[in-house]
Coordinates of C-alpha atoms and ligand atoms in Angstrom, one line a residue:
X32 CA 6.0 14.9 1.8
X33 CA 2.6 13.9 2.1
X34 CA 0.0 15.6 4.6
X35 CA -3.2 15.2 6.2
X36 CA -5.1 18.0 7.9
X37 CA -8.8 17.3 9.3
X38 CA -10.0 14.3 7.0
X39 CA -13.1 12.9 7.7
X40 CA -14.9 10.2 5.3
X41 CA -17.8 8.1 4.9
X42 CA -19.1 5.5 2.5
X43 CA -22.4 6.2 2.0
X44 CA -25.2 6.1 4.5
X45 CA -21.8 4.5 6.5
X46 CA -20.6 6.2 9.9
X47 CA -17.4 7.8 9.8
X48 CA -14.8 5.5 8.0
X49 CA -11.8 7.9 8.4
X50 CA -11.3 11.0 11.2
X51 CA -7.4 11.7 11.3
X52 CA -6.7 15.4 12.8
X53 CA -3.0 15.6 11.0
X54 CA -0.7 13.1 9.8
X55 CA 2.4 13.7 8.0
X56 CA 4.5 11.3 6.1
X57 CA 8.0 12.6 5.6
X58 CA 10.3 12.1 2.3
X59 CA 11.9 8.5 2.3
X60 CA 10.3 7.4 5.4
X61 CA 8.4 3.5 5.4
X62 CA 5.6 3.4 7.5
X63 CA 3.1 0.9 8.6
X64 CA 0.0 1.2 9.4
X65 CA -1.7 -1.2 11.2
X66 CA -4.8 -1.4 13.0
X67 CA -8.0 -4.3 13.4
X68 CA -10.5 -5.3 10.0
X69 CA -12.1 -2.4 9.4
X70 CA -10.3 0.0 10.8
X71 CA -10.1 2.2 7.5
X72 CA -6.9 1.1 6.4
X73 CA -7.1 0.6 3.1
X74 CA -9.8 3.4 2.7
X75 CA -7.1 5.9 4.1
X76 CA -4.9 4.3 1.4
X77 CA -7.6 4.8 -1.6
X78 CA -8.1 8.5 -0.1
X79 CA -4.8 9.5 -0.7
X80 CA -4.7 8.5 -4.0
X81 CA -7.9 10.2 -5.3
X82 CA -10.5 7.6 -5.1
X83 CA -12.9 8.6 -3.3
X84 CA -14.6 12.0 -3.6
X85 CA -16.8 12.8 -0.9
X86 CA -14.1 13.4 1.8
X87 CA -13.7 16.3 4.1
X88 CA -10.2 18.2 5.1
X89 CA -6.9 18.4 3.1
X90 CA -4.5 15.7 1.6
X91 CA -1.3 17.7 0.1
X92 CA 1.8 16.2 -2.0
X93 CA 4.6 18.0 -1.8
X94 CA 2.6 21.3 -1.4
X95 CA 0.0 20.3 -4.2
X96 CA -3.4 19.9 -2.4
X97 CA -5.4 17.0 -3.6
X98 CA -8.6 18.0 -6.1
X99 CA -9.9 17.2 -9.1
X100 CA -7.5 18.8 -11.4
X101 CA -4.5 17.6 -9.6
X102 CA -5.6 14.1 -9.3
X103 CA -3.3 12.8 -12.0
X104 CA -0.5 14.4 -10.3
X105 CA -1.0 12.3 -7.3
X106 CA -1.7 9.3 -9.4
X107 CA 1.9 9.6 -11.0
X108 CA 3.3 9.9 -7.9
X109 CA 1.9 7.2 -5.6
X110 CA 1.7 3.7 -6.8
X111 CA -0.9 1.9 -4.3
X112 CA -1.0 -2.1 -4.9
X113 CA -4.3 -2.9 -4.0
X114 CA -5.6 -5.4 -1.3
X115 CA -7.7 -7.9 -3.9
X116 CA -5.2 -8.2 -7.0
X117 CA -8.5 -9.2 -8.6
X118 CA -9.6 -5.0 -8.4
X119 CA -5.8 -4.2 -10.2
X120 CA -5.9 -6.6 -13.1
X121 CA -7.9 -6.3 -15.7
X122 CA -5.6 -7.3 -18.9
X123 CA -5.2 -10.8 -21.2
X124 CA -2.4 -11.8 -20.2
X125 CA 0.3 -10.6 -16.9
X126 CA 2.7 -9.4 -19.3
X127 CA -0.3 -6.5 -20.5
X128 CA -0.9 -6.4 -17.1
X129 CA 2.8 -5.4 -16.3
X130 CA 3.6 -3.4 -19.5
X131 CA 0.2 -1.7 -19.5
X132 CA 1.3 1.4 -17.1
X133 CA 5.0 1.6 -19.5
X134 CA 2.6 1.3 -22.8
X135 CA 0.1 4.3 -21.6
X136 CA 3.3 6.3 -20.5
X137 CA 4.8 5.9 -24.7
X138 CA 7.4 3.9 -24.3
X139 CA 9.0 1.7 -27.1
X140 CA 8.5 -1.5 -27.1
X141 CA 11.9 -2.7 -26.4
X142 CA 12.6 -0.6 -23.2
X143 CA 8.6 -2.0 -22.1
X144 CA 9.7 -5.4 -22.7
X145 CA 13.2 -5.2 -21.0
X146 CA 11.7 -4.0 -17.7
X147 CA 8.4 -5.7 -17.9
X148 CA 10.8 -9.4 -18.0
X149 CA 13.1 -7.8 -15.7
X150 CA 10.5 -7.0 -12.8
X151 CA 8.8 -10.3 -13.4
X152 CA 12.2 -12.1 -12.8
X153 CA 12.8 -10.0 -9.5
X154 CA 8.8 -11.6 -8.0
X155 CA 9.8 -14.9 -9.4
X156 CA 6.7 -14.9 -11.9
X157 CA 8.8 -15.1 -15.1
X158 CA 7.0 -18.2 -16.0
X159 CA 3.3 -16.7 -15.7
X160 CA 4.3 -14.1 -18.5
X161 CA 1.8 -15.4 -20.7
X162 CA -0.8 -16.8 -18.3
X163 CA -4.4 -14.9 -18.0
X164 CA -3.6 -12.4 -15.0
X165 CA -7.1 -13.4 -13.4
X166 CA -6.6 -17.5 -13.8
X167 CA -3.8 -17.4 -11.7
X168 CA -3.6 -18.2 -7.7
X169 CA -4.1 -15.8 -4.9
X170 CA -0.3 -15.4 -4.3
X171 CA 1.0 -15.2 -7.7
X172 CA -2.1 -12.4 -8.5
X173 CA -0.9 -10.1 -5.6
X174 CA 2.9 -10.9 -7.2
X175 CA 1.6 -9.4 -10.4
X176 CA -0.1 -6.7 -9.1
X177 CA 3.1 -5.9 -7.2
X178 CA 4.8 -6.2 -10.6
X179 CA 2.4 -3.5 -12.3
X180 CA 3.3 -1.0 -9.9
X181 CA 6.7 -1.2 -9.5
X182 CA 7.9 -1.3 -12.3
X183 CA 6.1 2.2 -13.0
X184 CA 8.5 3.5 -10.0
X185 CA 6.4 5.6 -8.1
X186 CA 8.3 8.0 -5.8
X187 CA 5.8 6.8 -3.0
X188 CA 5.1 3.4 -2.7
X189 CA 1.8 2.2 -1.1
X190 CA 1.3 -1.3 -0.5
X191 CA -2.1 -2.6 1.3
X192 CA -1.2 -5.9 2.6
X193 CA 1.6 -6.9 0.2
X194 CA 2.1 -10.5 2.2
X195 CA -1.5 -11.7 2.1
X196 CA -1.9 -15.0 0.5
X197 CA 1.9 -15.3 -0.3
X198 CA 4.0 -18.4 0.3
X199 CA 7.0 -17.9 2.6
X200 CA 9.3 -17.5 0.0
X201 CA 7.8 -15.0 -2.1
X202 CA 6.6 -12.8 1.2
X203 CA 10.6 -13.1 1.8
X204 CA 11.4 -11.8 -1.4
X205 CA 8.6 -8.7 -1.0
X206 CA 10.3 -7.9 2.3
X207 CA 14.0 -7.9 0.5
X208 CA 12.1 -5.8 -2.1
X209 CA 10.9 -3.5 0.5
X210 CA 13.6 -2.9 2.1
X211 CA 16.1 -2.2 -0.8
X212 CA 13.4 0.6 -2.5
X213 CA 14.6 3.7 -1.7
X214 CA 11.7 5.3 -2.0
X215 CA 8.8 6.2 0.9
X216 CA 6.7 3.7 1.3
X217 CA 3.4 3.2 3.3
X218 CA 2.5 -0.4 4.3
X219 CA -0.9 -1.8 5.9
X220 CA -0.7 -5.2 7.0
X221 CA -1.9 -7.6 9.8
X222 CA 1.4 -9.5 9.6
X223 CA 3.2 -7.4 12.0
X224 CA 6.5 -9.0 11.7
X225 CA 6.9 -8.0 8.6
X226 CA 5.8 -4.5 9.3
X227 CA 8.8 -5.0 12.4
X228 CA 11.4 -6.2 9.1
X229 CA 10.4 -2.9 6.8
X230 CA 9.2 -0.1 8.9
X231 CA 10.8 2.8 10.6
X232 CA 7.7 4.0 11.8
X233 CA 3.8 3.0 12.8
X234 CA 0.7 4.6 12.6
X235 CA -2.1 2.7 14.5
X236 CA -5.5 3.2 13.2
X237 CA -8.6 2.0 15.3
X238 CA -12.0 2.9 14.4
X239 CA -10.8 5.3 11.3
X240 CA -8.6 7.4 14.1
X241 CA -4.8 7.6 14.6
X242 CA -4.6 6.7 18.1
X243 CA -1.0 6.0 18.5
X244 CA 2.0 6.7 16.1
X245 CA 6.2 6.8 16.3
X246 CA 8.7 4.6 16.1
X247 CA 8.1 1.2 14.9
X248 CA 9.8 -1.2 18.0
X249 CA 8.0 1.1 20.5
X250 CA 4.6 0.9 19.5
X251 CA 4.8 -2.8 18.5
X252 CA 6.4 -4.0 22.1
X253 CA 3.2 -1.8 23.1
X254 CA 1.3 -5.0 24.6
X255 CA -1.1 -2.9 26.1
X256 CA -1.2 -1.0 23.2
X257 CA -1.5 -4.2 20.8
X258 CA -4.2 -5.6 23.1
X259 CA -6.1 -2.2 23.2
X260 CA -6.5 -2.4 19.3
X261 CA -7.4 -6.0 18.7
X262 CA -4.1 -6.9 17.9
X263 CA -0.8 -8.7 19.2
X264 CA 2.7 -8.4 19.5
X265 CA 4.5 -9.3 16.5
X266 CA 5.9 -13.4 17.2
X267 CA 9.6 -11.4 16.5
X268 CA 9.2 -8.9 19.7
X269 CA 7.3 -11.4 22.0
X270 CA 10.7 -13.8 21.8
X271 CA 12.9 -11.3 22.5
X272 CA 10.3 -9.7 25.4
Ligands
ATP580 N1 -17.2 0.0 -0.3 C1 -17.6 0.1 0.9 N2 -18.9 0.6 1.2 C2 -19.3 0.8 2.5 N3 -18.5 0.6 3.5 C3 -17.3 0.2 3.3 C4 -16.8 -0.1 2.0 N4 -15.5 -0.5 2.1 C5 -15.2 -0.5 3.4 N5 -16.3 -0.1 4.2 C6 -16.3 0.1 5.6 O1 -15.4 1.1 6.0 C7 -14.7 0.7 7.2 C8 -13.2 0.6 6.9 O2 -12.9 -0.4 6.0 P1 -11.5 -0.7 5.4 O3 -11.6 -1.6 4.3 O4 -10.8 0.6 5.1 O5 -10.8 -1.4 6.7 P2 -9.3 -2.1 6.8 O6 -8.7 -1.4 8.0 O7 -8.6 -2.0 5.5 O8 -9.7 -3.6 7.2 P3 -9.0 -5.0 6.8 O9 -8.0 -5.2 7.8 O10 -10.1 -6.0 6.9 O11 -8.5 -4.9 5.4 C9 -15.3 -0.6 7.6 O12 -16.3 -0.4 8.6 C10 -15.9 -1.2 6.4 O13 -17.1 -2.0 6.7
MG581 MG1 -7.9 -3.4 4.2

């Protein structure tokens, strides 16, 4: 269970880029969070995972409060794929990129190479295995950086728009993905029918506050709600509306 009590954050010299009063994020639960550019989405995301230092308030994982020494614990534990692929790969090749997370964690070279192929199979990038990570297109980057992180299997799964730049086929296949991990997952994402297709539950973010949060259909048929925050309806709830 993860929890937030009284977070504030700012990037330097910035006004306030986060200011949530409480949040909690039960066991198993996948929640979107959605809100307009800039509303501190994908800093809330970096928060919770240690990045950034200068925060007021509490973030605890499973009763283990977030500080320096426990960082590590939260970084085994929540696997964020970034926004820009270009900030999560840094390797030769997409295989390194892939099996660098299994290598640093000891494993032999067979059991790396068995779920490094088998993960790159499942995002349809078996045939980029050898390509440099950073020569490749927008879509298949974010497919790779997908690739790094899953197949670490982090009990919390973080995604900051995971369907940006992808083709329709491949942002199928992360939404089958999705929605067959078990584990809890947190999703950011301007594409709100696919946050309708995965989510139980949304958080909405404006201006680095919650202002509305439950379950997913309710808040997203909000079109008051929607229009309040600069965004729309998903296209899948205005047909049925
Ligand atoms: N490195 C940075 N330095 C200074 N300000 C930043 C930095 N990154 C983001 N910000 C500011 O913090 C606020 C929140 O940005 P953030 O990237 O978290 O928004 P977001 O909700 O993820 O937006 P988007 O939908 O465009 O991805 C914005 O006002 C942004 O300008
Ligand atoms: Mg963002």
């Amino acid at each position: 269970m993860l929890k937030i009590e009284n977070l504030k954050f700012s990037y330097e010299r910035r006004p306030l880029s986060i200011d949530i009063e409480s949040l909690l994020i039960e066991e198993g639960e996948c929640v979107g969070i959605v809100g307009p550019n800039g509303a501190g989405k994908s800093t809330f995301l970096q928060l919770i995972l240690g990045i950034h230092n200068t925060y007021e308030g509490e973030i605890t994982l499973n009763q283990v409060k977030l500080e320096k020494k426990t960082k590590n614990y939260f970084r085994e534990h929540i696997g964020l794929v970034f926004q820009n692929p270009d900030e999560q790969l840094f390797m030769p090749t997409v295989y390194e990129d892939v099996a660098f997370g299994l290598k640093m964690k000891g494993l032999p070279d067979v059991e790396v190479q068995n779920a490094v192929n088998e993960m790159l199979d499942l995002l349809g990038i078996g045939k980029l295995s050898q390509r440099a990570s950073l020569k490749l297109s927008g879509g298949e980057k974010k497919r790779v950086a997908m690739a790094s992180i899953f197949v670490m299997k982090p009990d919390i799964m973080v995604f900051d728009e995971p369907t940006l730049a992808l083709d329709p086929k491949s942002r199928r296949r992360v939404i089958n993905i999705v929605n067959e991990l078990q584990n809890t997952k947190i999703i950011t994402s301007h594409d709100l029918d696919m946050i309708y297709e995965t989510c139980s539950k949304v958080i909405v973010l404006y201006e680095g506050k919650v202002v509305a949060q439950g379950e997913t259909k309710k808040i997203l048929s909000d079109a008051d709600l929607m229009e309040k925050v600069d965004l729309e309806c998903p296209l899948i709830l205005k047909n049925l509306l």
